[in-house]
Coordinates of C-alpha atoms and ligand atoms in Angstrom, one line a residue:
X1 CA 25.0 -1.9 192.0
X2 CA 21.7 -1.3 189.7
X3 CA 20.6 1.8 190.8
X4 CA 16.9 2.3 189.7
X5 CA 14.4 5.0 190.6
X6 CA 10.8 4.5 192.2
X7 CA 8.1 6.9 192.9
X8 CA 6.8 6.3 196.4
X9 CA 4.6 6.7 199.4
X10 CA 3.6 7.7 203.0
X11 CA 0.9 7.7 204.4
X12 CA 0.8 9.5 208.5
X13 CA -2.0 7.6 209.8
X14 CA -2.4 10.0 212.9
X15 CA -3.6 12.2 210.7
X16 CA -6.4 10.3 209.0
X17 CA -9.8 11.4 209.9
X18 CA -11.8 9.1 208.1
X19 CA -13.4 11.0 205.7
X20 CA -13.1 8.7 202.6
X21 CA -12.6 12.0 199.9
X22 CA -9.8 10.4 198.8
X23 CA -11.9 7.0 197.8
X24 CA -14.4 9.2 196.2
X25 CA -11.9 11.7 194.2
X26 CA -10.5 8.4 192.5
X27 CA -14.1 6.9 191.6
X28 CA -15.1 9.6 190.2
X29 CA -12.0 9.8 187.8
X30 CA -11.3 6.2 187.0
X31 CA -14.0 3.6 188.3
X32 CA -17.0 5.2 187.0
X33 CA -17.5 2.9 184.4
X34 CA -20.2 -0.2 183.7
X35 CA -18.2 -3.1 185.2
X36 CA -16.1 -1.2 187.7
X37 CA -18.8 -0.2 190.2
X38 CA -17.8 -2.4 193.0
X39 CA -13.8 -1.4 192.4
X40 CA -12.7 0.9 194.6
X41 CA -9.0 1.4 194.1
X42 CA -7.7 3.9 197.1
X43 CA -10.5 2.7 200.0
X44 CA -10.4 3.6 203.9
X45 CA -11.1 1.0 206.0
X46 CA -11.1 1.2 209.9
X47 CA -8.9 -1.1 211.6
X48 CA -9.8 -3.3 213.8
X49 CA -11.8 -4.8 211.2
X50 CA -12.1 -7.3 208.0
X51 CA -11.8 -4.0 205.3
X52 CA -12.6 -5.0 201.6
X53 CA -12.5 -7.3 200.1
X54 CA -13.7 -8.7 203.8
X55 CA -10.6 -10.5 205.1
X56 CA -8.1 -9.9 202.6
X57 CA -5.4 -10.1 205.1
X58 CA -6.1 -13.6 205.7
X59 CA -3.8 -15.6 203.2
X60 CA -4.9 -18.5 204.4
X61 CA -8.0 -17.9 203.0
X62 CA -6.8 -15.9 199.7
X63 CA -3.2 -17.6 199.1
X64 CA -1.7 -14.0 197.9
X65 CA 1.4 -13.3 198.0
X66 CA 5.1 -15.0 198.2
X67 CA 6.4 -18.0 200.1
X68 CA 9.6 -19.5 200.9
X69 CA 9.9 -23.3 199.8
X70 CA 13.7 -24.6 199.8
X71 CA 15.1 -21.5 200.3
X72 CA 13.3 -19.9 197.8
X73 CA 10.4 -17.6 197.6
X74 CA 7.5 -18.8 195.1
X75 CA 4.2 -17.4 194.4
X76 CA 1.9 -18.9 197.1
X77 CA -1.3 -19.1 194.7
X78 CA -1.2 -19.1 190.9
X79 CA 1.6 -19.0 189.0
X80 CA 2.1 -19.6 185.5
X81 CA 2.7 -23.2 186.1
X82 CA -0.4 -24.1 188.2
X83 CA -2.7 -22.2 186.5
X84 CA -4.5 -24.2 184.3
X85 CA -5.1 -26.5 187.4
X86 CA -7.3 -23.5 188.7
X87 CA -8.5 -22.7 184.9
X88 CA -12.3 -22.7 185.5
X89 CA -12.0 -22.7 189.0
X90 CA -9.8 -20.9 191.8
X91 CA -11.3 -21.7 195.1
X92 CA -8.7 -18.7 196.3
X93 CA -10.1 -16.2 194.1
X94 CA -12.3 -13.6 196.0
X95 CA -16.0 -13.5 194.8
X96 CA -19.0 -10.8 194.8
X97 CA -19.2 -11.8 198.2
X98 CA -16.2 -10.8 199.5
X99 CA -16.4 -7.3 197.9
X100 CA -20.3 -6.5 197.8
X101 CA -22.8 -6.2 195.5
X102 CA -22.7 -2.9 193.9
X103 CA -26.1 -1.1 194.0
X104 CA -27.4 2.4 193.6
X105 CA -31.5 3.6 194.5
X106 CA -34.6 3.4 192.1
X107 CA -34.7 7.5 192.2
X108 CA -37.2 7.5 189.5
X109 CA -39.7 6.1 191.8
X110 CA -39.7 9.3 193.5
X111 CA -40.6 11.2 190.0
X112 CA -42.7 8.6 189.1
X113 CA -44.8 7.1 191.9
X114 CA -48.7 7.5 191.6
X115 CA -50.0 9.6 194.1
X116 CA -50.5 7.5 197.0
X117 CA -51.3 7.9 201.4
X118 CA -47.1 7.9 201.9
X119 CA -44.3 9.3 200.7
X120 CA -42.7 7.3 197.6
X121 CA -39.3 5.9 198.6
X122 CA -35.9 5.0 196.6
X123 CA -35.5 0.9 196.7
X124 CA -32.1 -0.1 196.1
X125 CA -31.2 -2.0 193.3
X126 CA -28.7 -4.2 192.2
X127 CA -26.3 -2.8 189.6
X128 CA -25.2 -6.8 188.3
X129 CA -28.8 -8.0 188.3
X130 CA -30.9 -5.1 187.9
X131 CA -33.0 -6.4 190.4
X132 CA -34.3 -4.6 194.1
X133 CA -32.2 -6.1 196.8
X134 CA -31.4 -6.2 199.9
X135 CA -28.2 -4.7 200.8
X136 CA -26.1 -6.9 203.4
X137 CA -22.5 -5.5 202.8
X138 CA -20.7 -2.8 201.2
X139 CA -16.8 -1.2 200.6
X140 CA -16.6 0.7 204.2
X141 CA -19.5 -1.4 205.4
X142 CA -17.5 -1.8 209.2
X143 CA -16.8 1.8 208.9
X144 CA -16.3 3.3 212.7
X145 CA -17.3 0.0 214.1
X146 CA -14.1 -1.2 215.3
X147 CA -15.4 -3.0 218.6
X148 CA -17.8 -4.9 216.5
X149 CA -18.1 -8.4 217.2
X150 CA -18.5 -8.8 213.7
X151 CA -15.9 -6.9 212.0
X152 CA -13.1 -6.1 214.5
X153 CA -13.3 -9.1 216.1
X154 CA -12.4 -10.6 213.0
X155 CA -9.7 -8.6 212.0
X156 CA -7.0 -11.3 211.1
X157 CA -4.7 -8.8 212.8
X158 CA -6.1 -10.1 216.3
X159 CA -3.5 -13.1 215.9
X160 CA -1.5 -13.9 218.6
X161 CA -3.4 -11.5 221.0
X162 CA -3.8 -12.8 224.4
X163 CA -7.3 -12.9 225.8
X164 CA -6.7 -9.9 227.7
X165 CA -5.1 -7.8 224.9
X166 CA -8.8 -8.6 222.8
X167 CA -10.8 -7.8 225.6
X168 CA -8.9 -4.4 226.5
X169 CA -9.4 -4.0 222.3
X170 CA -13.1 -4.6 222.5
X171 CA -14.7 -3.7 225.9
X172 CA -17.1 -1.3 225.2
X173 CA -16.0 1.3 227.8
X174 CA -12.5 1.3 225.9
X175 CA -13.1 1.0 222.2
X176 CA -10.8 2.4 219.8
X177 CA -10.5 2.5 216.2
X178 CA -8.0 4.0 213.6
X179 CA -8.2 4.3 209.6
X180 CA -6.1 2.8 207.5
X181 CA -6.5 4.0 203.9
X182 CA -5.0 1.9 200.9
X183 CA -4.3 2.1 197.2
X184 CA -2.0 -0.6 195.2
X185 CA 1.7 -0.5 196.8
X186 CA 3.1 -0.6 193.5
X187 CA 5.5 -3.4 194.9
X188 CA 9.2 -3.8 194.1
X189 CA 8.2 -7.4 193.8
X190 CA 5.0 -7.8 192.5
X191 CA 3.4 -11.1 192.7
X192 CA 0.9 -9.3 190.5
X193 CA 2.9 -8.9 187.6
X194 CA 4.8 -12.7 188.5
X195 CA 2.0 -14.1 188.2
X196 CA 0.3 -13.0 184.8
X197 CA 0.8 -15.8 181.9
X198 CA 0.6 -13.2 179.3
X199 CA 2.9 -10.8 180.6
X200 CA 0.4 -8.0 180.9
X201 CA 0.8 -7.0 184.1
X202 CA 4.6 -4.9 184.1
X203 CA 6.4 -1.9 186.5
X204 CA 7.4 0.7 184.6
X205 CA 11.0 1.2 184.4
X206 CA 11.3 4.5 184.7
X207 CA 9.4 5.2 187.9
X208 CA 8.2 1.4 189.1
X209 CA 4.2 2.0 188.6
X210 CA 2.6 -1.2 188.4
X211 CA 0.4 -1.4 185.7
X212 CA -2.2 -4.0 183.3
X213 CA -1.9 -3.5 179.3
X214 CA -5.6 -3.8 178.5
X215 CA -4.6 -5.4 175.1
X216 CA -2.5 -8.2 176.1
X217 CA -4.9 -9.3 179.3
X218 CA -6.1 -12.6 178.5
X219 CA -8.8 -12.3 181.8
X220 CA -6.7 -15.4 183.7
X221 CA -7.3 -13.4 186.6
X222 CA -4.4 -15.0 188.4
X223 CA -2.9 -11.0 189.5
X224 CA -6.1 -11.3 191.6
X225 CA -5.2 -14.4 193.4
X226 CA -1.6 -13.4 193.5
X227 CA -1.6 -10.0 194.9
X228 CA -1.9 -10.1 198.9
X229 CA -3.3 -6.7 199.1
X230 CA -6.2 -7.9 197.0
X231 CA -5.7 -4.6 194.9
X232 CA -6.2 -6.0 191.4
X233 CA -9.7 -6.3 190.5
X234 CA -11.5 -7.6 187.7
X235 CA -14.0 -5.7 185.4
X236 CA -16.8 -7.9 184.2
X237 CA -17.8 -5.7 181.2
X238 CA -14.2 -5.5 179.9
X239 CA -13.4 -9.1 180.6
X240 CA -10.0 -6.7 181.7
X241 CA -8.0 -6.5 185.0
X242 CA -7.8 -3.4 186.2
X243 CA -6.0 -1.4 188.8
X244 CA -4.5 1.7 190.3
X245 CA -2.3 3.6 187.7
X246 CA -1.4 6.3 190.7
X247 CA -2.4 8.5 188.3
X248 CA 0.2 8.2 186.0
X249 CA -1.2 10.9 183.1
X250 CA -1.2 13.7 186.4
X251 CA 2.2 12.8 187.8
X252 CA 3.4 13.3 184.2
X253 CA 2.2 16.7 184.1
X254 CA 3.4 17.5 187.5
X255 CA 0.5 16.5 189.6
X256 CA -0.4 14.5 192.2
X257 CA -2.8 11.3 192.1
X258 CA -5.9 12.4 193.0
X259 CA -6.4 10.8 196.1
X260 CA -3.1 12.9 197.3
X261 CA -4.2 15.9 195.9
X262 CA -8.0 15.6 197.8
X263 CA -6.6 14.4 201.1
X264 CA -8.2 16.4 203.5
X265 CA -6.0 15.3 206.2
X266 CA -2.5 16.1 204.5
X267 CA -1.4 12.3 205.5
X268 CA -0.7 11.5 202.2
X269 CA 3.3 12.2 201.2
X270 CA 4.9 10.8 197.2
X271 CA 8.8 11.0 195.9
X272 CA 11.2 8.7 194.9
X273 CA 13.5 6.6 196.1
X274 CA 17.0 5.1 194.5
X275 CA 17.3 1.6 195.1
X276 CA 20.0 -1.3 194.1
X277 CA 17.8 -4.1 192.0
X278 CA 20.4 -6.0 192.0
X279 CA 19.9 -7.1 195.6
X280 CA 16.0 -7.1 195.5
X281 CA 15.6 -10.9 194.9
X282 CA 18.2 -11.7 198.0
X283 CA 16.3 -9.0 199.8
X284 CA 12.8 -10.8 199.2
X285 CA 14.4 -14.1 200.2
X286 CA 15.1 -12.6 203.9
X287 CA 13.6 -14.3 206.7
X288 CA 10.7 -12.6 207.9
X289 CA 12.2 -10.6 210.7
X290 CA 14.8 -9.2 208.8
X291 CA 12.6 -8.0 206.0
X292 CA 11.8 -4.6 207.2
X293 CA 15.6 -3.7 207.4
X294 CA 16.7 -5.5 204.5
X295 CA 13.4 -3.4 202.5
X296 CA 15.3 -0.2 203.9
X297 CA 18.7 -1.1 203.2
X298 CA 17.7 -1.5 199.2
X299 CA 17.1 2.1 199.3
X300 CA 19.8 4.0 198.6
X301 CA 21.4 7.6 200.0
X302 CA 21.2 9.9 197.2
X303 CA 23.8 12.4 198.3
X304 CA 26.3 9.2 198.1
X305 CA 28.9 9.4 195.5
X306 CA 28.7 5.8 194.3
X307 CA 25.2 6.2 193.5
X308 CA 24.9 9.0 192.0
X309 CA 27.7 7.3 189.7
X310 CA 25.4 4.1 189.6
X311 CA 22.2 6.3 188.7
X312 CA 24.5 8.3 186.0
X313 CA 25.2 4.8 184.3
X314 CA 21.5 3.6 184.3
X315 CA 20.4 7.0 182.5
X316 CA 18.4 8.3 185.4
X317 CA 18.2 12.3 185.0
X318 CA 19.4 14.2 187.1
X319 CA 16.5 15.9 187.9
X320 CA 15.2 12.9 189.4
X321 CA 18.3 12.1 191.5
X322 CA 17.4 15.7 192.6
X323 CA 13.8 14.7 193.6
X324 CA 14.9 11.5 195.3
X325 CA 17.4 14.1 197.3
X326 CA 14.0 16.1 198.1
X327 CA 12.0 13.1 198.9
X328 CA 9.3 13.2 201.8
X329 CA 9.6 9.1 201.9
X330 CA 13.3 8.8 201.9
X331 CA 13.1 11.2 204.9
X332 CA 10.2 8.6 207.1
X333 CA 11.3 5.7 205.7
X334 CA 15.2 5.8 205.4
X335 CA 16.4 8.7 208.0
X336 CA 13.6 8.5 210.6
X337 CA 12.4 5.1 210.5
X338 CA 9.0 5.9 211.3
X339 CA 7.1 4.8 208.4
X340 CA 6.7 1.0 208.1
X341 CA 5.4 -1.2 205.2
X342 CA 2.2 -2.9 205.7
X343 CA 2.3 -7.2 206.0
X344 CA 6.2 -7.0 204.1
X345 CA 5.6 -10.7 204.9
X346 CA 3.6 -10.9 201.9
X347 CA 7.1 -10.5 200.6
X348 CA 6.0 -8.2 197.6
X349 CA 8.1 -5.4 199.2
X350 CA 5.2 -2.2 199.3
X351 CA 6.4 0.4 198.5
X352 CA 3.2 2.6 200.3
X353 CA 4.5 2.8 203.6
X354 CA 2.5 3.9 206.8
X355 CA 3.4 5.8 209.7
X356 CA 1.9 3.7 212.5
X357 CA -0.9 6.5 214.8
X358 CA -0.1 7.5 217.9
X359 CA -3.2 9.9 219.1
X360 CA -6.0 6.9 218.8
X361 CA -3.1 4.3 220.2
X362 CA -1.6 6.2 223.3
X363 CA -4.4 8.0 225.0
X364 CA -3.4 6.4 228.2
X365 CA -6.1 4.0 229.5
X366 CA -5.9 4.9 232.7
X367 CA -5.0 8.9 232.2
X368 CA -6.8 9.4 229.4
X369 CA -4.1 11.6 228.0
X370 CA -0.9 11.6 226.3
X371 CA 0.8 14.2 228.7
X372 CA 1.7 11.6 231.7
X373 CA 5.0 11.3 232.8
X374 CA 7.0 8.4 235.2
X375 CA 11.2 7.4 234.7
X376 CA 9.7 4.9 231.9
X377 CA 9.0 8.2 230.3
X378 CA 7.5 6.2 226.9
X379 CA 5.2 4.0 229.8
X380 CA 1.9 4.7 227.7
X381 CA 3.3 3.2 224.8
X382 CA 3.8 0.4 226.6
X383 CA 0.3 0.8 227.7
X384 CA -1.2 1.5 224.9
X385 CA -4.8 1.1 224.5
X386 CA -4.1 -0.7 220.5
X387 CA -1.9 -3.7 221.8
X388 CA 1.0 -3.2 220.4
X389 CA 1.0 -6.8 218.9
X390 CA -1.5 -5.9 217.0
X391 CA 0.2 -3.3 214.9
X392 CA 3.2 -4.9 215.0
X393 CA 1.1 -7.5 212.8
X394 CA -0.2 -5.1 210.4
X395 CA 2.9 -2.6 210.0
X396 CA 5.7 -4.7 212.1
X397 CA 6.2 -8.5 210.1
X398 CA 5.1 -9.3 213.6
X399 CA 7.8 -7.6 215.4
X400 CA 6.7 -5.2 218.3
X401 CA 9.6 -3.3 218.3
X402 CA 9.7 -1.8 215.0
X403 CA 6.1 0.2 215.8
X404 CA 7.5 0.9 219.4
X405 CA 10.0 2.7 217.7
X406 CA 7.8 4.3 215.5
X407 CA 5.7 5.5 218.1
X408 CA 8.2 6.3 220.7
X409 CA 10.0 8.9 218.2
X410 CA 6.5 10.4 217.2
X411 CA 5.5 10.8 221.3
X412 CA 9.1 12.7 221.9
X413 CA 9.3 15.0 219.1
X414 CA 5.7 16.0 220.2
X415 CA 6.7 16.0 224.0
X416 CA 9.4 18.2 222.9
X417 CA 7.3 20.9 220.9
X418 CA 4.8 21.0 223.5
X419 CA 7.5 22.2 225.9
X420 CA 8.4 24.6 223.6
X421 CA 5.3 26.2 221.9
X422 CA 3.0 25.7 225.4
X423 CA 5.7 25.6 227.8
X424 CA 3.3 23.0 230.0
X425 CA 6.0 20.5 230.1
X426 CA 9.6 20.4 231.2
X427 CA 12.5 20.9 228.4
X428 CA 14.8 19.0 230.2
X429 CA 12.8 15.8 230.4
X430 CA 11.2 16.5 226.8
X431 CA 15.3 16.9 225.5
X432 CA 15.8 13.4 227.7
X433 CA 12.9 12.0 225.9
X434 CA 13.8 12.3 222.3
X435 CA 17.6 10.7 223.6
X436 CA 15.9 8.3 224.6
X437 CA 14.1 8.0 221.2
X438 CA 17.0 8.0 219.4
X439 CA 16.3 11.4 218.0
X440 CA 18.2 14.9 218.0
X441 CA 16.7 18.1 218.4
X442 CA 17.4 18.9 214.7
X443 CA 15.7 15.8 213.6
X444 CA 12.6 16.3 215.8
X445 CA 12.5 19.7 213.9
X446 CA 12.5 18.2 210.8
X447 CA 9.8 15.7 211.9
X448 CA 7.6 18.2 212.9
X449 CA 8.4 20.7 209.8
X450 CA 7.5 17.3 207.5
X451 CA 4.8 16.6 209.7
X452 CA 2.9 19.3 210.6
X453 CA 4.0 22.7 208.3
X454 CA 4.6 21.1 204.9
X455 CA 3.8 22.8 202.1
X456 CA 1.8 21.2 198.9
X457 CA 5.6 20.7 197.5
X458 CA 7.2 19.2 200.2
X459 CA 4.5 16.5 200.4
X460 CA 5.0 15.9 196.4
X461 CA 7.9 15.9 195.2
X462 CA 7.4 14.7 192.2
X463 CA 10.0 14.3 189.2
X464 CA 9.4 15.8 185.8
X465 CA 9.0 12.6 183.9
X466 CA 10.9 11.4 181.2
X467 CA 8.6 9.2 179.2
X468 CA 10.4 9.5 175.5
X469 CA 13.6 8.1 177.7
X470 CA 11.7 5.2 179.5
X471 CA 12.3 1.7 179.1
X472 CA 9.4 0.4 177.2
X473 CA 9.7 3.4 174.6
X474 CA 13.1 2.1 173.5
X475 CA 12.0 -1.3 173.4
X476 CA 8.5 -3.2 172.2
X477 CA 7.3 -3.8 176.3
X478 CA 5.8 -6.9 175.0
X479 CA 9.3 -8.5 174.7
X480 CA 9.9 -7.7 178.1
X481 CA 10.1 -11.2 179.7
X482 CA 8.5 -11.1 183.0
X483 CA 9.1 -14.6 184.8
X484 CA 9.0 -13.4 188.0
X485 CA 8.4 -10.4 190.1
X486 CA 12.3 -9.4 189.1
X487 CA 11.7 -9.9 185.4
X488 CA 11.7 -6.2 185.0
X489 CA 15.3 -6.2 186.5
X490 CA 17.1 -6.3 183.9
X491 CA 17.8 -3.0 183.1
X492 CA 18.2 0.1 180.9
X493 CA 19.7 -0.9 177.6
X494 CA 23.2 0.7 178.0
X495 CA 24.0 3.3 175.1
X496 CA 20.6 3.6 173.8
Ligands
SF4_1 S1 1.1 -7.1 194.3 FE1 1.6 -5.0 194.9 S2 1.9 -3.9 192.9 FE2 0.6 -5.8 192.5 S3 -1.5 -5.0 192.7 FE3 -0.9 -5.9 194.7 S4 -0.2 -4.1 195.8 FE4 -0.2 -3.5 193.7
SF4_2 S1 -8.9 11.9 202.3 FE1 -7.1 11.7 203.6 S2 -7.9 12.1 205.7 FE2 -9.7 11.7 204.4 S3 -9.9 9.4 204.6 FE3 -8.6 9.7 202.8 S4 -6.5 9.5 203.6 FE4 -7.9 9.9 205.4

């Protein structure tokens, strides 16, 4: 066992409200630069729909992420070998079109303008060309417009959906929408940092943040191609890739990233997790529908004697075992199993994972509320007004029964407080209804607690961090040979 430490996520979509603060606490810390203005590393986009860039889902189009050939997973798009086919030229690659033109408003006009019959107005202007344009798309363009038949009804998510399911997603007396906010995953295998010939792209070994030395980026641009979540960008100015650092310089002085710390919502929940690297490269060779299990098998108990000895041997302080003992995310991901990693086909194992929402989901077609009640006590779930292939494709490797899961635990353990705070419901069927969920009373306390109560410190735990003890101080991180998404397995140098 190679127990290594991670810091990672959870976001509760049901508690989204769509009010992108989150998007606009990190641009105005880290992408308000010249040649960042169309990079928005944490965005919101409203699902059904194509998000930003526009269809990055579809790998069809994009070629991101991992595949399995002979057994083995390889990166689907540009890897160090086929590179220099693509050199000038990858057709995979997303362009200004996919992400937007980035413009801001001629507000000097307004100053300026010679007095004239009508009020002087603020063009827009292109921020590449300098030119007025036009604007046809933008980073939350599809905001709220989930029915659209231009955005949500090309949601790559829709796969699979019978004709019914789309047209109970889309007619108009029935829309629904939800948000689904996203930063970089800061994978456990990231074809990001596989795919980089000049081994600029690494994951820190002491807490697994994915991240692009400016100096050795050579501007390939293959992390672009490679990363499924399309959450590498590239800065024109710079000639440099750049992407989310999840805010390393606060978490080492105790903070949270600033889109955690803004959240208006409270969704947002960080800690770390123990996990054996030795089995991440079987794990990422799983078939598809046992990724999900195999993902929370790699994470390790960190009351279990073994690996705290493990952790002990790799150098990780105690005071980080004690975090990953406090962590929110063990507690979703691990114990309650309601937080679920978005497209783990990709097979870059996130480590952002999402609780799928209930509220937007459930309210019952037909009811119009959550508080019905038959013997198939979980019947709205069933009947849910997202089909539940749908998020079973975004959050579920395509497996409906991970989300029902989800969602079924989320319905009881609110079933169950609602017959205790109001009283408007019957104990006895709301106790038979978290059974049924596979949840005890204790545990739908908890949930609740984590859910609804937590404090600023129970949503961020974060570890004091240990730079002068990391990894790439004790060795030149250049050395570091990174061949593959595992490359940065190999280790702590023992005795150093
Ligand atoms: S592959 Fe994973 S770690 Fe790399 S940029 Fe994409 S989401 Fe982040
Ligand atoms: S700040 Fe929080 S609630 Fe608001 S959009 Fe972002 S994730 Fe959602």
């Amino acid at each position: 066992m190679n127990v290594r430490s991670q810091i990672s996520m959870v976001f509760h979509l049901d508690k989204c409200i769509g009010c992108h603060t989150c998007s606009i606490a990190c641009k105005n810390i880290w992408t308000d630069r010249r040649g960042t203005e169309y990079m928005w590393w944490n965005n919101v986009e409203t699902k059904p729909g194509t998000g930003y860039p526009a269809k990055w889902e579809d790998q069809e189009k994009f070629k991101g992420g991992w595949e399995k050939q002979n057994g083995k997973i390889r990166l689907k798009s540009t890897g160090k070998g086929r590179i220099v086919t693509n050199i000038f030229h990858n057709p995979h690659m997303p362009s200004m079109d996919d992400y937007y033109e980035p413009w801001t408003y001629d507000y000097q006009h307004l100053f300026n303008a010679p007095e004239g019959p009508d009020q002087p107005t603020a063009k827009p202007i292109s921020m590449v060309t300098g030119d007025y344009i036009d604007i046809e798309s933008g980073p939350n363009w599809d905001d709220d417009l989930g029915g659209s038949p231009v955005y949500g009804k090309n949601d790559p998510n829709l796969e699979g959906l019978t004709e019914e399911q789309k047209l109970q997603l889309f007619s108009i007396e029935q829309l629904v929408f939800f948000y689904f906010p996203r930063i970089c995953n800061h994978c456990m295998n990231p074809a990001c940092v596989a795919s980089c010939p000049s081994g600029a792209l690494y994951k820190r070994g002491e807490d697994g943040i994915v991240l692009v030395d400016q100096k050795r980026c050579r501007a390939w641009r293959s992390c672009i191609a490679a990363c499924p979540y399309k959450k590498v960008f590239f800065n024109w100015f710079t000639g440099k890739s750049e992407k989310c650092i999840l805010c390393y310089p606060r978490l080492e002085t105790g903070q949270a990233p600033a889109c955690f710390h803004s959240c208006v919502g409270r969704i947002r929940y960080l800690g770390v997790v123990l996990y054996d690297a030795d089995r991440l490269e079987a794990v990422a060779n799983l078939p598809k529908e046992q990724l999900i299990d195999g993902q929370r098998d790699l994470i390790l108990d960190p009351t279990d004697e073994h690996v705290l000895e493990g952790a002990r041997k790799n150098g990780i302080p105690d005071s980080v075992v004690k975090a990953a003992q406090e962590s929110p995310v063990y507690q979703f991901v691990k114990v309650w199993k309601l937080a679920l990693p978005p497209h783990i086909e990709f097979r870059t194992l996130p480590m952002l994972f999402y609780v799928p929402p209930m509220a937007p989901v459930m309210a019952n077609r037909k009811n119009g509320a959550l508080n019905s009640v038959s013997d198939n006590l979980f019947h709205d779930i069933d009947d849910a007004r997202v089909p539940m292939r749908f998020l079973a494709n975004l959050f579920g490797a395509g497996q409906e029964g991970k989300v029902a899961y989800a969602l079924r635990k989320q319905k009881a353990v609110r079933w169950y407080r609602r017959a205790v705070t109001v009283g408007d419901v019957d104990l006895e069927t709301a106790e038979r209804m978290l059974r049924e969920a596979d949840c005890t009373i204790k545990e739908a306390m908890a949930i609740y607690e984590l859910t609804s109560l937590c404090t600023f410190e129970q949503r961020f735990v974060i570890p004091p961090m240990y730079r002068e003890k990391a990894l790439e101080a004790l060795r030149d991180p250049h050395e570091v040979k990174q061949s593959a998404g595992f490359g940065f397995l190999s280790g702590p140098r023992r005795g150093m």
